JSON list of C-alpha atoms in Angstrom, two decimals:
[
{"chain": "A", "resi": 1, "resn": "MET", "atom": "CA", "xyz": [-2.56, -27.38, 14.45]},
{"chain": "A", "resi": 2, "resn": "LEU", "atom": "CA", "xyz": [-0.92, -26.06, 11.32]},
{"chain": "A", "resi": 3, "resn": "ARG", "atom": "CA", "xyz": [-1.61, -27.04, 7.75]},
{"chain": "A", "resi": 4, "resn": "ARG", "atom": "CA", "xyz": [1.44, -26.53, 5.56]},
{"chain": "A", "resi": 5, "resn": "GLN", "atom": "CA", "xyz": [1.57, -26.06, 1.87]},
{"chain": "A", "resi": 6, "resn": "ARG", "atom": "CA", "xyz": [3.46, -24.37, -0.91]},
{"chain": "A", "resi": 7, "resn": "ARG", "atom": "CA", "xyz": [1.38, -22.53, -3.45]},
{"chain": "A", "resi": 8, "resn": "SER", "atom": "CA", "xyz": [1.42, -22.39, -7.21]},
{"chain": "A", "resi": 9, "resn": "THR", "atom": "CA", "xyz": [-0.48, -19.39, -8.48]},
{"chain": "A", "resi": 10, "resn": "SER", "atom": "CA", "xyz": [0.06, -18.00, -11.96]},
{"chain": "A", "resi": 11, "resn": "ARG", "atom": "CA", "xyz": [1.09, -14.41, -12.53]},
{"chain": "A", "resi": 12, "resn": "SER", "atom": "CA", "xyz": [-2.19, -13.70, -14.33]},
{"chain": "A", "resi": 13, "resn": "GLU", "atom": "CA", "xyz": [-4.16, -15.11, -11.36]},
{"chain": "A", "resi": 14, "resn": "ILE", "atom": "CA", "xyz": [-2.14, -12.93, -9.02]},
{"chain": "A", "resi": 15, "resn": "GLU", "atom": "CA", "xyz": [-2.81, -9.85, -11.14]},
{"chain": "A", "resi": 16, "resn": "ALA", "atom": "CA", "xyz": [-6.56, -10.55, -11.19]},
{"chain": "A", "resi": 17, "resn": "ILE", "atom": "CA", "xyz": [-6.69, -10.99, -7.40]},
{"chain": "A", "resi": 18, "resn": "VAL", "atom": "CA", "xyz": [-4.65, -7.86, -6.74]},
{"chain": "A", "resi": 19, "resn": "ALA", "atom": "CA", "xyz": [-6.54, -5.68, -9.24]},
{"chain": "A", "resi": 20, "resn": "ALA", "atom": "CA", "xyz": [-9.85, -6.69, -7.66]},
{"chain": "A", "resi": 21, "resn": "GLN", "atom": "CA", "xyz": [-8.91, -6.42, -3.98]},
{"chain": "A", "resi": 22, "resn": "VAL", "atom": "CA", "xyz": [-6.03, -4.00, -3.42]},
{"chain": "A", "resi": 23, "resn": "ALA", "atom": "CA", "xyz": [-7.23, -0.41, -3.06]},
{"chain": "A", "resi": 24, "resn": "TRP", "atom": "CA", "xyz": [-3.85, 1.18, -3.81]},
{"chain": "A", "resi": 25, "resn": "TRP", "atom": "CA", "xyz": [-3.06, -0.93, -6.90]},
{"chain": "A", "resi": 26, "resn": "PRO", "atom": "CA", "xyz": [-4.20, 1.74, -9.43]},
{"chain": "A", "resi": 27, "resn": "LEU", "atom": "CA", "xyz": [-1.87, 4.28, -7.80]},
{"chain": "A", "resi": 28, "resn": "LEU", "atom": "CA", "xyz": [1.21, 2.38, -9.00]},
{"chain": "A", "resi": 29, "resn": "ASP", "atom": "CA", "xyz": [2.62, 3.02, -12.45]},
{"chain": "A", "resi": 30, "resn": "GLU", "atom": "CA", "xyz": [2.94, 0.17, -14.98]},
{"chain": "A", "resi": 31, "resn": "ALA", "atom": "CA", "xyz": [6.60, -0.57, -14.16]},
{"chain": "A", "resi": 32, "resn": "GLU", "atom": "CA", "xyz": [5.84, -0.71, -10.42]},
{"chain": "A", "resi": 33, "resn": "GLN", "atom": "CA", "xyz": [2.86, -2.99, -11.01]},
{"chain": "A", "resi": 34, "resn": "GLN", "atom": "CA", "xyz": [4.91, -5.38, -13.13]},
{"chain": "A", "resi": 35, "resn": "ARG", "atom": "CA", "xyz": [7.77, -5.53, -10.62]},
{"chain": "A", "resi": 36, "resn": "LEU", "atom": "CA", "xyz": [5.32, -6.02, -7.77]},
{"chain": "A", "resi": 37, "resn": "LEU", "atom": "CA", "xyz": [3.65, -8.88, -9.63]},
{"chain": "A", "resi": 38, "resn": "ASP", "atom": "CA", "xyz": [7.05, -10.55, -10.20]},
{"chain": "A", "resi": 39, "resn": "LEU", "atom": "CA", "xyz": [8.06, -10.15, -6.55]},
{"chain": "A", "resi": 40, "resn": "SER", "atom": "CA", "xyz": [4.69, -11.38, -5.32]},
{"chain": "A", "resi": 41, "resn": "ALA", "atom": "CA", "xyz": [4.67, -14.42, -7.60]},
{"chain": "A", "resi": 42, "resn": "ASP", "atom": "CA", "xyz": [8.12, -15.36, -6.33]},
{"chain": "A", "resi": 43, "resn": "MET", "atom": "CA", "xyz": [7.07, -15.01, -2.70]},
{"chain": "A", "resi": 44, "resn": "VAL", "atom": "CA", "xyz": [3.85, -16.98, -3.14]},
{"chain": "A", "resi": 45, "resn": "ALA", "atom": "CA", "xyz": [5.79, -19.86, -4.72]},
{"chain": "A", "resi": 46, "resn": "ARG", "atom": "CA", "xyz": [8.88, -19.77, -2.48]},
{"chain": "A", "resi": 47, "resn": "VAL", "atom": "CA", "xyz": [7.38, -19.33, 0.99]},
{"chain": "A", "resi": 48, "resn": "ARG", "atom": "CA", "xyz": [5.66, -22.06, 2.99]},
{"chain": "A", "resi": 49, "resn": "TRP", "atom": "CA", "xyz": [2.17, -20.82, 3.87]},
{"chain": "A", "resi": 50, "resn": "GLU", "atom": "CA", "xyz": [0.58, -22.31, 6.97]},
{"chain": "A", "resi": 51, "resn": "ALA", "atom": "CA", "xyz": [-2.98, -21.91, 8.21]},
{"chain": "A", "resi": 52, "resn": "ALA", "atom": "CA", "xyz": [-3.18, -22.07, 12.01]},
{"chain": "A", "resi": 53, "resn": "ASN", "atom": "CA", "xyz": [-5.78, -23.31, 14.47]},
{"chain": "A", "resi": 54, "resn": "GLY", "atom": "CA", "xyz": [-8.31, -24.66, 12.01]},
{"chain": "A", "resi": 55, "resn": "PHE", "atom": "CA", "xyz": [-8.25, -21.60, 9.77]},
{"chain": "A", "resi": 56, "resn": "THR", "atom": "CA", "xyz": [-8.93, -22.42, 6.12]},
{"chain": "A", "resi": 57, "resn": "MET", "atom": "CA", "xyz": [-6.70, -20.37, 3.87]},
{"chain": "A", "resi": 58, "resn": "SER", "atom": "CA", "xyz": [-7.98, -19.59, 0.38]},
{"chain": "A", "resi": 59, "resn": "ASP", "atom": "CA", "xyz": [-5.57, -19.22, -2.56]},
{"chain": "A", "resi": 60, "resn": "GLU", "atom": "CA", "xyz": [-6.10, -15.46, -2.42]},
{"chain": "A", "resi": 61, "resn": "ILE", "atom": "CA", "xyz": [-4.67, -15.01, 1.08]},
{"chain": "A", "resi": 62, "resn": "PRO", "atom": "CA", "xyz": [-1.00, -15.76, 0.28]},
{"chain": "A", "resi": 63, "resn": "VAL", "atom": "CA", "xyz": [-1.28, -13.51, -2.79]},
{"chain": "A", "resi": 64, "resn": "LEU", "atom": "CA", "xyz": [-2.70, -10.61, -0.81]},
{"chain": "A", "resi": 65, "resn": "ILE", "atom": "CA", "xyz": [-0.12, -10.95, 1.95]},
{"chain": "A", "resi": 66, "resn": "ALA", "atom": "CA", "xyz": [2.73, -11.33, -0.56]},
{"chain": "A", "resi": 67, "resn": "VAL", "atom": "CA", "xyz": [1.74, -8.25, -2.57]},
{"chain": "A", "resi": 68, "resn": "GLN", "atom": "CA", "xyz": [1.70, -6.12, 0.59]},
{"chain": "A", "resi": 69, "resn": "ALA", "atom": "CA", "xyz": [5.06, -7.49, 1.76]},
{"chain": "A", "resi": 70, "resn": "SER", "atom": "CA", "xyz": [6.59, -7.06, -1.69]},
{"chain": "A", "resi": 71, "resn": "LEU", "atom": "CA", "xyz": [5.57, -3.40, -1.71]},
{"chain": "A", "resi": 72, "resn": "LEU", "atom": "CA", "xyz": [8.45, -2.86, 0.74]},
{"chain": "A", "resi": 73, "resn": "LEU", "atom": "CA", "xyz": [10.90, -3.88, -2.00]},
{"chain": "A", "resi": 74, "resn": "LEU", "atom": "CA", "xyz": [9.78, -1.39, -4.65]},
{"chain": "A", "resi": 75, "resn": "GLY", "atom": "CA", "xyz": [12.14, 1.29, -3.33]},
{"chain": "A", "resi": 76, "resn": "LEU", "atom": "CA", "xyz": [15.07, -1.09, -2.94]},
{"chain": "A", "resi": 77, "resn": "ASP", "atom": "CA", "xyz": [17.56, -2.37, -5.48]},
{"chain": "A", "resi": 78, "resn": "ASP", "atom": "CA", "xyz": [17.58, -5.79, -3.81]},
{"chain": "A", "resi": 79, "resn": "ASP", "atom": "CA", "xyz": [14.75, -8.06, -4.96]},
{"chain": "A", "resi": 80, "resn": "ARG", "atom": "CA", "xyz": [16.07, -10.77, -2.60]},
{"chain": "A", "resi": 81, "resn": "ALA", "atom": "CA", "xyz": [15.78, -8.67, 0.59]},
{"chain": "A", "resi": 82, "resn": "LEU", "atom": "CA", "xyz": [12.90, -10.83, 1.89]},
{"chain": "A", "resi": 83, "resn": "ASP", "atom": "CA", "xyz": [14.39, -14.19, 0.93]},
{"chain": "A", "resi": 84, "resn": "ASN", "atom": "CA", "xyz": [14.97, -14.84, 4.64]},
{"chain": "A", "resi": 85, "resn": "VAL", "atom": "CA", "xyz": [11.21, -15.34, 4.99]},
{"chain": "A", "resi": 86, "resn": "GLY", "atom": "CA", "xyz": [10.67, -19.08, 4.77]},
{"chain": "A", "resi": 87, "resn": "THR", "atom": "CA", "xyz": [7.31, -19.52, 6.47]},
{"chain": "A", "resi": 88, "resn": "VAL", "atom": "CA", "xyz": [4.25, -17.35, 6.98]},
{"chain": "A", "resi": 89, "resn": "ILE", "atom": "CA", "xyz": [1.71, -18.58, 9.53]},
{"chain": "A", "resi": 90, "resn": "VAL", "atom": "CA", "xyz": [-1.74, -17.09, 9.03]},
{"chain": "A", "resi": 91, "resn": "HIS", "atom": "CA", "xyz": [-4.26, -16.97, 11.86]},
{"chain": "A", "resi": 92, "resn": "ARG", "atom": "CA", "xyz": [-7.90, -16.07, 11.37]},
{"chain": "A", "resi": 93, "resn": "SER", "atom": "CA", "xyz": [-7.70, -13.27, 13.96]},
{"chain": "A", "resi": 94, "resn": "THR", "atom": "CA", "xyz": [-5.49, -11.96, 16.74]},
{"chain": "A", "resi": 95, "resn": "VAL", "atom": "CA", "xyz": [-3.43, -14.38, 18.79]},
{"chain": "A", "resi": 96, "resn": "THR", "atom": "CA", "xyz": [-3.07, -14.09, 22.55]},
{"chain": "A", "resi": 97, "resn": "GLN", "atom": "CA", "xyz": [0.49, -14.48, 23.73]},
{"chain": "A", "resi": 98, "resn": "ARG", "atom": "CA", "xyz": [0.84, -15.75, 27.26]},
{"chain": "A", "resi": 99, "resn": "GLY", "atom": "CA", "xyz": [3.87, -16.24, 29.44]},
{"chain": "A", "resi": 100, "resn": "GLU", "atom": "CA", "xyz": [6.59, -14.05, 30.79]},
{"chain": "A", "resi": 101, "resn": "ARG", "atom": "CA", "xyz": [8.19, -11.59, 28.39]},
{"chain": "A", "resi": 102, "resn": "SER", "atom": "CA", "xyz": [10.24, -8.42, 28.47]},
{"chain": "A", "resi": 103, "resn": "VAL", "atom": "CA", "xyz": [8.51, -5.09, 27.91]},
{"chain": "A", "resi": 104, "resn": "GLY", "atom": "CA", "xyz": [11.81, -3.18, 27.84]},
{"chain": "A", "resi": 105, "resn": "GLY", "atom": "CA", "xyz": [13.91, -1.41, 30.40]},
{"chain": "A", "resi": 106, "resn": "GLY", "atom": "CA", "xyz": [14.55, -4.64, 32.28]},
{"chain": "A", "resi": 107, "resn": "VAL", "atom": "CA", "xyz": [10.86, -5.00, 33.12]},
{"chain": "A", "resi": 108, "resn": "LEU", "atom": "CA", "xyz": [9.15, -8.38, 32.78]},
{"chain": "A", "resi": 109, "resn": "THR", "atom": "CA", "xyz": [5.42, -9.03, 32.59]},
{"chain": "A", "resi": 110, "resn": "SER", "atom": "CA", "xyz": [3.24, -12.10, 32.39]},
{"chain": "A", "resi": 111, "resn": "ASP", "atom": "CA", "xyz": [0.14, -10.18, 31.27]},
{"chain": "A", "resi": 112, "resn": "PRO", "atom": "CA", "xyz": [-1.44, -11.68, 28.13]},
{"chain": "A", "resi": 113, "resn": "VAL", "atom": "CA", "xyz": [-1.09, -9.59, 24.98]},
{"chain": "A", "resi": 114, "resn": "ALA", "atom": "CA", "xyz": [-3.13, -9.72, 21.77]},
{"chain": "A", "resi": 115, "resn": "LEU", "atom": "CA", "xyz": [-0.97, -9.90, 18.64]},
{"chain": "A", "resi": 116, "resn": "SER", "atom": "CA", "xyz": [-2.03, -9.08, 15.08]},
{"chain": "A", "resi": 117, "resn": "GLY", "atom": "CA", "xyz": [1.37, -10.19, 13.86]},
{"chain": "A", "resi": 118, "resn": "GLN", "atom": "CA", "xyz": [4.85, -11.13, 14.89]},
{"chain": "A", "resi": 119, "resn": "ALA", "atom": "CA", "xyz": [8.16, -11.56, 13.08]},
{"chain": "A", "resi": 120, "resn": "HIS", "atom": "CA", "xyz": [10.78, -13.91, 14.45]},
{"chain": "A", "resi": 121, "resn": "HIS", "atom": "CA", "xyz": [14.42, -13.11, 13.64]},
{"chain": "A", "resi": 122, "resn": "ARG", "atom": "CA", "xyz": [15.25, -16.50, 12.17]},
{"chain": "A", "resi": 123, "resn": "GLY", "atom": "CA", "xyz": [11.78, -17.91, 12.16]},
{"chain": "A", "resi": 124, "resn": "PRO", "atom": "CA", "xyz": [8.33, -17.45, 10.71]},
{"chain": "A", "resi": 125, "resn": "VAL", "atom": "CA", "xyz": [6.17, -14.39, 10.27]},
{"chain": "A", "resi": 126, "resn": "LEU", "atom": "CA", "xyz": [2.77, -14.63, 11.98]},
{"chain": "A", "resi": 127, "resn": "ILE", "atom": "CA", "xyz": [-0.11, -12.64, 10.50]},
{"chain": "A", "resi": 128, "resn": "SER", "atom": "CA", "xyz": [-3.72, -12.17, 11.58]},
{"chain": "A", "resi": 129, "resn": "TRP", "atom": "CA", "xyz": [-5.78, -12.39, 8.40]},
{"chain": "A", "resi": 130, "resn": "ASN", "atom": "CA", "xyz": [-8.49, -10.13, 9.85]},
{"chain": "A", "resi": 131, "resn": "ALA", "atom": "CA", "xyz": [-5.90, -7.38, 10.45]},
{"chain": "A", "resi": 132, "resn": "ALA", "atom": "CA", "xyz": [-4.25, -7.88, 7.04]},
{"chain": "A", "resi": 133, "resn": "ARG", "atom": "CA", "xyz": [-7.60, -7.77, 5.25]},
{"chain": "A", "resi": 134, "resn": "ARG", "atom": "CA", "xyz": [-8.61, -4.60, 7.12]},
{"chain": "A", "resi": 135, "resn": "SER", "atom": "CA", "xyz": [-5.42, -2.90, 5.86]},
{"chain": "A", "resi": 136, "resn": "LEU", "atom": "CA", "xyz": [-6.28, -3.82, 2.28]},
{"chain": "A", "resi": 137, "resn": "ARG", "atom": "CA", "xyz": [-9.83, -2.53, 2.51]},
{"chain": "A", "resi": 138, "resn": "ARG", "atom": "CA", "xyz": [-9.02, 0.64, 4.43]},
{"chain": "A", "resi": 139, "resn": "PRO", "atom": "CA", "xyz": [-5.42, 1.71, 3.75]},
{"chain": "A", "resi": 140, "resn": "GLY", "atom": "CA", "xyz": [-6.16, 5.20, 5.07]},
{"chain": "A", "resi": 141, "resn": "LEU", "atom": "CA", "xyz": [-6.25, 3.85, 8.63]},
{"chain": "A", "resi": 142, "resn": "GLY", "atom": "CA", "xyz": [-2.47, 4.09, 8.70]},
{"chain": "A", "resi": 143, "resn": "GLU", "atom": "CA", "xyz": [-2.02, 0.58, 10.10]},
{"chain": "A", "resi": 144, "resn": "ASN", "atom": "CA", "xyz": [-0.70, -2.36, 8.14]},
{"chain": "A", "resi": 145, "resn": "VAL", "atom": "CA", "xyz": [0.35, -5.47, 10.03]},
{"chain": "A", "resi": 146, "resn": "VAL", "atom": "CA", "xyz": [1.91, -7.04, 6.92]},
{"chain": "A", "resi": 147, "resn": "LEU", "atom": "CA", "xyz": [4.15, -4.04, 6.20]},
{"chain": "A", "resi": 148, "resn": "HIS", "atom": "CA", "xyz": [5.05, -3.81, 9.89]},
{"chain": "A", "resi": 149, "resn": "GLU", "atom": "CA", "xyz": [6.02, -7.45, 10.36]},
{"chain": "A", "resi": 150, "resn": "PHE", "atom": "CA", "xyz": [7.81, -7.89, 7.05]},
{"chain": "A", "resi": 151, "resn": "ALA", "atom": "CA", "xyz": [9.79, -4.67, 7.65]},
{"chain": "A", "resi": 152, "resn": "HIS", "atom": "CA", "xyz": [11.34, -6.50, 10.61]},
{"chain": "A", "resi": 153, "resn": "LYS", "atom": "CA", "xyz": [12.63, -9.11, 8.16]},
{"chain": "A", "resi": 154, "resn": "LEU", "atom": "CA", "xyz": [14.45, -6.60, 5.92]}
]
């Protein structure tokens, strides 16, 4: 079951959340921080955020996902590059995908696979909150499910 909602979070609220919880925030210069806040505020307001399978999504979760996704746009001249993202579905943890699927090279498998995220070409982005939160707390791990999935949408 999904709970759908659009969010309204002020820019100052976004800045407070990001400053308190994003380890790499102080590494950005003032201009980058301001642009990232603008991009994040737009994404939080524009995207439909859905909590899946009984997960309760706090107001901070869309902000923290949006700021990571918006980081991809800092090096681009196109602030609208992620406007094709209409819905983000947030799961508490990994999701097990079942059913037959291609693994490449013409090979099919029906083995279950655990997903931390998934981006659909003309559909939603799925994110495991546990994986996204881990990336925020420990960016040195070199894994970021939000950056990975939203890069597919560029």
